[in-house]
Amino acid sequence: MREVSGVFVVQACGEFDADEVDLLLAAWEEADERALPATVVDLTGCVFGDSSFLGALLIARSRHLASGRQLVLAGPLQPRILLLLAVSGTMEAFDVTENLAEAVNRSTG
């Protein structure tokens, strides 16, 4: 986790299932505490996520919407993450960008 140009950036790498979901939930707590206008979740290094991972992303979306903050997922998304979002029908629920720089620019401009 880090701040880039006034945006809270969470980098997710590797595989996420029920064992790792607490890491994301802790990141959402930190995002809420910092209360920056936007959070970018950098998923470029995330190669797998299960339903608990998707649930954590949806929790972040809900919390950001409720507080009037923006949530952006930065890609490029790996094939298994794309599949998870497509099969679950949640792709449209998220603002997804091609890369981190685009996500930060969209969040600040």
PDB file of C-alpha atoms in Angstrom:
ATOM      1  CA  MET A   1       0.000   0.000   0.000  1.00  0.00           C
ATOM      2  CA  ARG A   2       1.205   3.482  -0.844  1.00  0.00           C
ATOM      3  CA  GLU A   3       0.034   6.942  -1.815  1.00  0.00           C
ATOM      4  CA  VAL A   4       0.615   8.129  -5.371  1.00  0.00           C
ATOM      5  CA  SER A   5      -0.452  11.650  -6.392  1.00  0.00           C
ATOM      6  CA  GLY A   6      -3.083  11.793  -3.662  1.00  0.00           C
ATOM      7  CA  VAL A   7      -4.474   8.357  -4.516  1.00  0.00           C
ATOM      8  CA  PHE A   8      -4.309   5.332  -2.202  1.00  0.00           C
ATOM      9  CA  VAL A   9      -2.801   2.431  -4.167  1.00  0.00           C
ATOM     10  CA  VAL A  10      -3.180  -1.188  -3.082  1.00  0.00           C
ATOM     11  CA  GLN A  11      -1.018  -3.680  -4.952  1.00  0.00           C
ATOM     12  CA  ALA A  12      -2.346  -7.233  -5.078  1.00  0.00           C
ATOM     13  CA  CYS A  13       0.114  -9.891  -6.236  1.00  0.00           C
ATOM     14  CA  GLY A  14      -0.054 -13.641  -6.571  1.00  0.00           C
ATOM     15  CA  GLU A  15      -3.077 -15.726  -5.677  1.00  0.00           C
ATOM     16  CA  PHE A  16      -5.981 -14.663  -3.459  1.00  0.00           C
ATOM     17  CA  ASP A  17      -8.323 -17.078  -1.774  1.00  0.00           C
ATOM     18  CA  ALA A  18      -9.946 -17.260   1.671  1.00  0.00           C
ATOM     19  CA  ASP A  19      -6.516 -17.499   3.335  1.00  0.00           C
ATOM     20  CA  GLU A  20      -5.336 -14.144   1.944  1.00  0.00           C
ATOM     21  CA  VAL A  21      -8.596 -12.173   1.901  1.00  0.00           C
ATOM     22  CA  ASP A  22      -7.814 -10.608   5.294  1.00  0.00           C
ATOM     23  CA  LEU A  23      -4.954  -8.731   3.609  1.00  0.00           C
ATOM     24  CA  LEU A  24      -7.426  -6.986   1.323  1.00  0.00           C
ATOM     25  CA  LEU A  25      -9.871  -6.275   4.129  1.00  0.00           C
ATOM     26  CA  ALA A  26      -7.029  -4.646   6.074  1.00  0.00           C
ATOM     27  CA  ALA A  27      -6.215  -2.549   3.003  1.00  0.00           C
ATOM     28  CA  TRP A  28      -9.830  -1.338   2.855  1.00  0.00           C
ATOM     29  CA  GLU A  29      -9.586  -0.329   6.524  1.00  0.00           C
ATOM     30  CA  GLU A  30      -6.461   1.665   5.730  1.00  0.00           C
ATOM     31  CA  ALA A  31      -8.184   3.268   2.724  1.00  0.00           C
ATOM     32  CA  ASP A  32     -11.109   4.275   4.944  1.00  0.00           C
ATOM     33  CA  GLU A  33      -8.762   5.762   7.554  1.00  0.00           C
ATOM     34  CA  ARG A  34      -6.840   7.783   4.985  1.00  0.00           C
ATOM     35  CA  ALA A  35     -10.098   8.847   3.293  1.00  0.00           C
ATOM     36  CA  LEU A  36      -8.355   9.913   0.094  1.00  0.00           C
ATOM     37  CA  PRO A  37     -10.723  10.669  -2.796  1.00  0.00           C
ATOM     38  CA  ALA A  38      -9.771   7.474  -4.640  1.00  0.00           C
ATOM     39  CA  THR A  39      -8.317   4.025  -4.178  1.00  0.00           C
ATOM     40  CA  VAL A  40      -6.622   2.151  -7.011  1.00  0.00           C
ATOM     41  CA  VAL A  41      -6.245  -1.608  -6.714  1.00  0.00           C
ATOM     42  CA  ASP A  42      -3.292  -2.638  -8.887  1.00  0.00           C
ATOM     43  CA  LEU A  43      -4.139  -6.145 -10.075  1.00  0.00           C
ATOM     44  CA  THR A  44      -1.389  -6.536 -12.678  1.00  0.00           C
ATOM     45  CA  GLY A  45       0.409  -9.141 -10.562  1.00  0.00           C
ATOM     46  CA  CYS A  46      -2.695 -10.950  -9.342  1.00  0.00           C
ATOM     47  CA  VAL A  47      -2.925 -14.275 -11.168  1.00  0.00           C
ATOM     48  CA  PHE A  48      -5.835 -15.904  -9.306  1.00  0.00           C
ATOM     49  CA  GLY A  49      -8.747 -14.879  -7.164  1.00  0.00           C
ATOM     50  CA  ASP A  50     -11.638 -16.971  -5.886  1.00  0.00           C
ATOM     51  CA  SER A  51     -15.091 -15.956  -4.664  1.00  0.00           C
ATOM     52  CA  SER A  52     -13.654 -14.607  -1.395  1.00  0.00           C
ATOM     53  CA  PHE A  53     -11.375 -12.335  -3.432  1.00  0.00           C
ATOM     54  CA  LEU A  54     -14.354 -11.142  -5.456  1.00  0.00           C
ATOM     55  CA  GLY A  55     -16.297 -10.620  -2.237  1.00  0.00           C
ATOM     56  CA  ALA A  56     -13.474  -8.450  -0.872  1.00  0.00           C
ATOM     57  CA  LEU A  57     -13.480  -6.342  -4.045  1.00  0.00           C
ATOM     58  CA  LEU A  58     -17.250  -5.911  -3.775  1.00  0.00           C
ATOM     59  CA  ILE A  59     -16.891  -4.868  -0.128  1.00  0.00           C
ATOM     60  CA  ALA A  60     -14.357  -2.236  -1.203  1.00  0.00           C
ATOM     61  CA  ARG A  61     -16.717  -1.048  -3.927  1.00  0.00           C
ATOM     62  CA  SER A  62     -19.589  -0.732  -1.473  1.00  0.00           C
ATOM     63  CA  ARG A  63     -17.508   1.121   1.119  1.00  0.00           C
ATOM     64  CA  HIS A  64     -16.139   3.535  -1.453  1.00  0.00           C
ATOM     65  CA  LEU A  65     -19.576   4.248  -2.918  1.00  0.00           C
ATOM     66  CA  ALA A  66     -21.035   4.817   0.550  1.00  0.00           C
ATOM     67  CA  SER A  67     -18.328   7.359   1.383  1.00  0.00           C
ATOM     68  CA  GLY A  68     -18.326   9.090  -2.002  1.00  0.00           C
ATOM     69  CA  ARG A  69     -14.854   7.895  -2.933  1.00  0.00           C
ATOM     70  CA  GLN A  70     -13.740   6.333  -6.201  1.00  0.00           C
ATOM     71  CA  LEU A  71     -12.468   2.754  -6.580  1.00  0.00           C
ATOM     72  CA  VAL A  72     -10.502   1.833  -9.700  1.00  0.00           C
ATOM     73  CA  LEU A  73      -9.036  -1.537 -10.670  1.00  0.00           C
ATOM     74  CA  ALA A  74      -5.776  -1.205 -12.608  1.00  0.00           C
ATOM     75  CA  GLY A  75      -4.795  -3.835 -15.140  1.00  0.00           C
ATOM     76  CA  PRO A  76      -3.905  -5.312 -17.368  1.00  0.00           C
ATOM     77  CA  LEU A  77      -5.989  -7.975 -15.695  1.00  0.00           C
ATOM     78  CA  GLN A  78      -4.686 -11.523 -15.866  1.00  0.00           C
ATOM     79  CA  PRO A  79      -6.880 -14.096 -17.690  1.00  0.00           C
ATOM     80  CA  ARG A  80      -8.153 -15.796 -14.514  1.00  0.00           C
ATOM     81  CA  ILE A  81      -9.148 -12.456 -12.957  1.00  0.00           C
ATOM     82  CA  LEU A  82     -10.936 -11.455 -16.164  1.00  0.00           C
ATOM     83  CA  LEU A  83     -12.731 -14.790 -16.133  1.00  0.00           C
ATOM     84  CA  LEU A  84     -13.794 -14.357 -12.495  1.00  0.00           C
ATOM     85  CA  LEU A  85     -15.292 -10.925 -13.196  1.00  0.00           C
ATOM     86  CA  ALA A  86     -16.930 -12.074 -16.435  1.00  0.00           C
ATOM     87  CA  VAL A  87     -18.465 -15.293 -15.089  1.00  0.00           C
ATOM     88  CA  SER A  88     -19.740 -13.556 -11.956  1.00  0.00           C
ATOM     89  CA  GLY A  89     -21.266 -10.742 -14.013  1.00  0.00           C
ATOM     90  CA  THR A  90     -19.453  -8.115 -11.955  1.00  0.00           C
ATOM     91  CA  MET A  91     -17.101  -6.627 -14.569  1.00  0.00           C
ATOM     92  CA  GLU A  92     -19.483  -3.712 -15.161  1.00  0.00           C
ATOM     93  CA  ALA A  93     -19.600  -2.961 -11.426  1.00  0.00           C
ATOM     94  CA  PHE A  94     -15.957  -1.873 -11.483  1.00  0.00           C
ATOM     95  CA  ASP A  95     -14.044   0.927 -13.123  1.00  0.00           C
ATOM     96  CA  VAL A  96     -11.187  -0.973 -14.813  1.00  0.00           C
ATOM     97  CA  THR A  97      -8.210   0.640 -16.548  1.00  0.00           C
ATOM     98  CA  GLU A  98      -5.466  -0.710 -18.776  1.00  0.00           C
ATOM     99  CA  ASN A  99      -2.633   0.244 -16.413  1.00  0.00           C
ATOM    100  CA  LEU A 100      -1.704   1.914 -13.135  1.00  0.00           C
ATOM    101  CA  ALA A 101      -0.826   5.279 -14.687  1.00  0.00           C
ATOM    102  CA  GLU A 102      -4.240   5.503 -16.351  1.00  0.00           C
ATOM    103  CA  ALA A 103      -5.945   4.537 -13.094  1.00  0.00           C
ATOM    104  CA  VAL A 104      -4.113   7.230 -11.118  1.00  0.00           C
ATOM    105  CA  ASN A 105      -4.783   9.827 -13.837  1.00  0.00           C
ATOM    106  CA  ARG A 106      -8.477   8.935 -13.951  1.00  0.00           C
ATOM    107  CA  SER A 107      -8.651   9.168 -10.169  1.00  0.00           C
ATOM    108  CA  THR A 108      -7.018  12.588  -9.981  1.00  0.00           C
ATOM    109  CA  GLY A 109      -8.443  14.247 -13.064  1.00  0.00           C
TER     110      GLY A 109
END
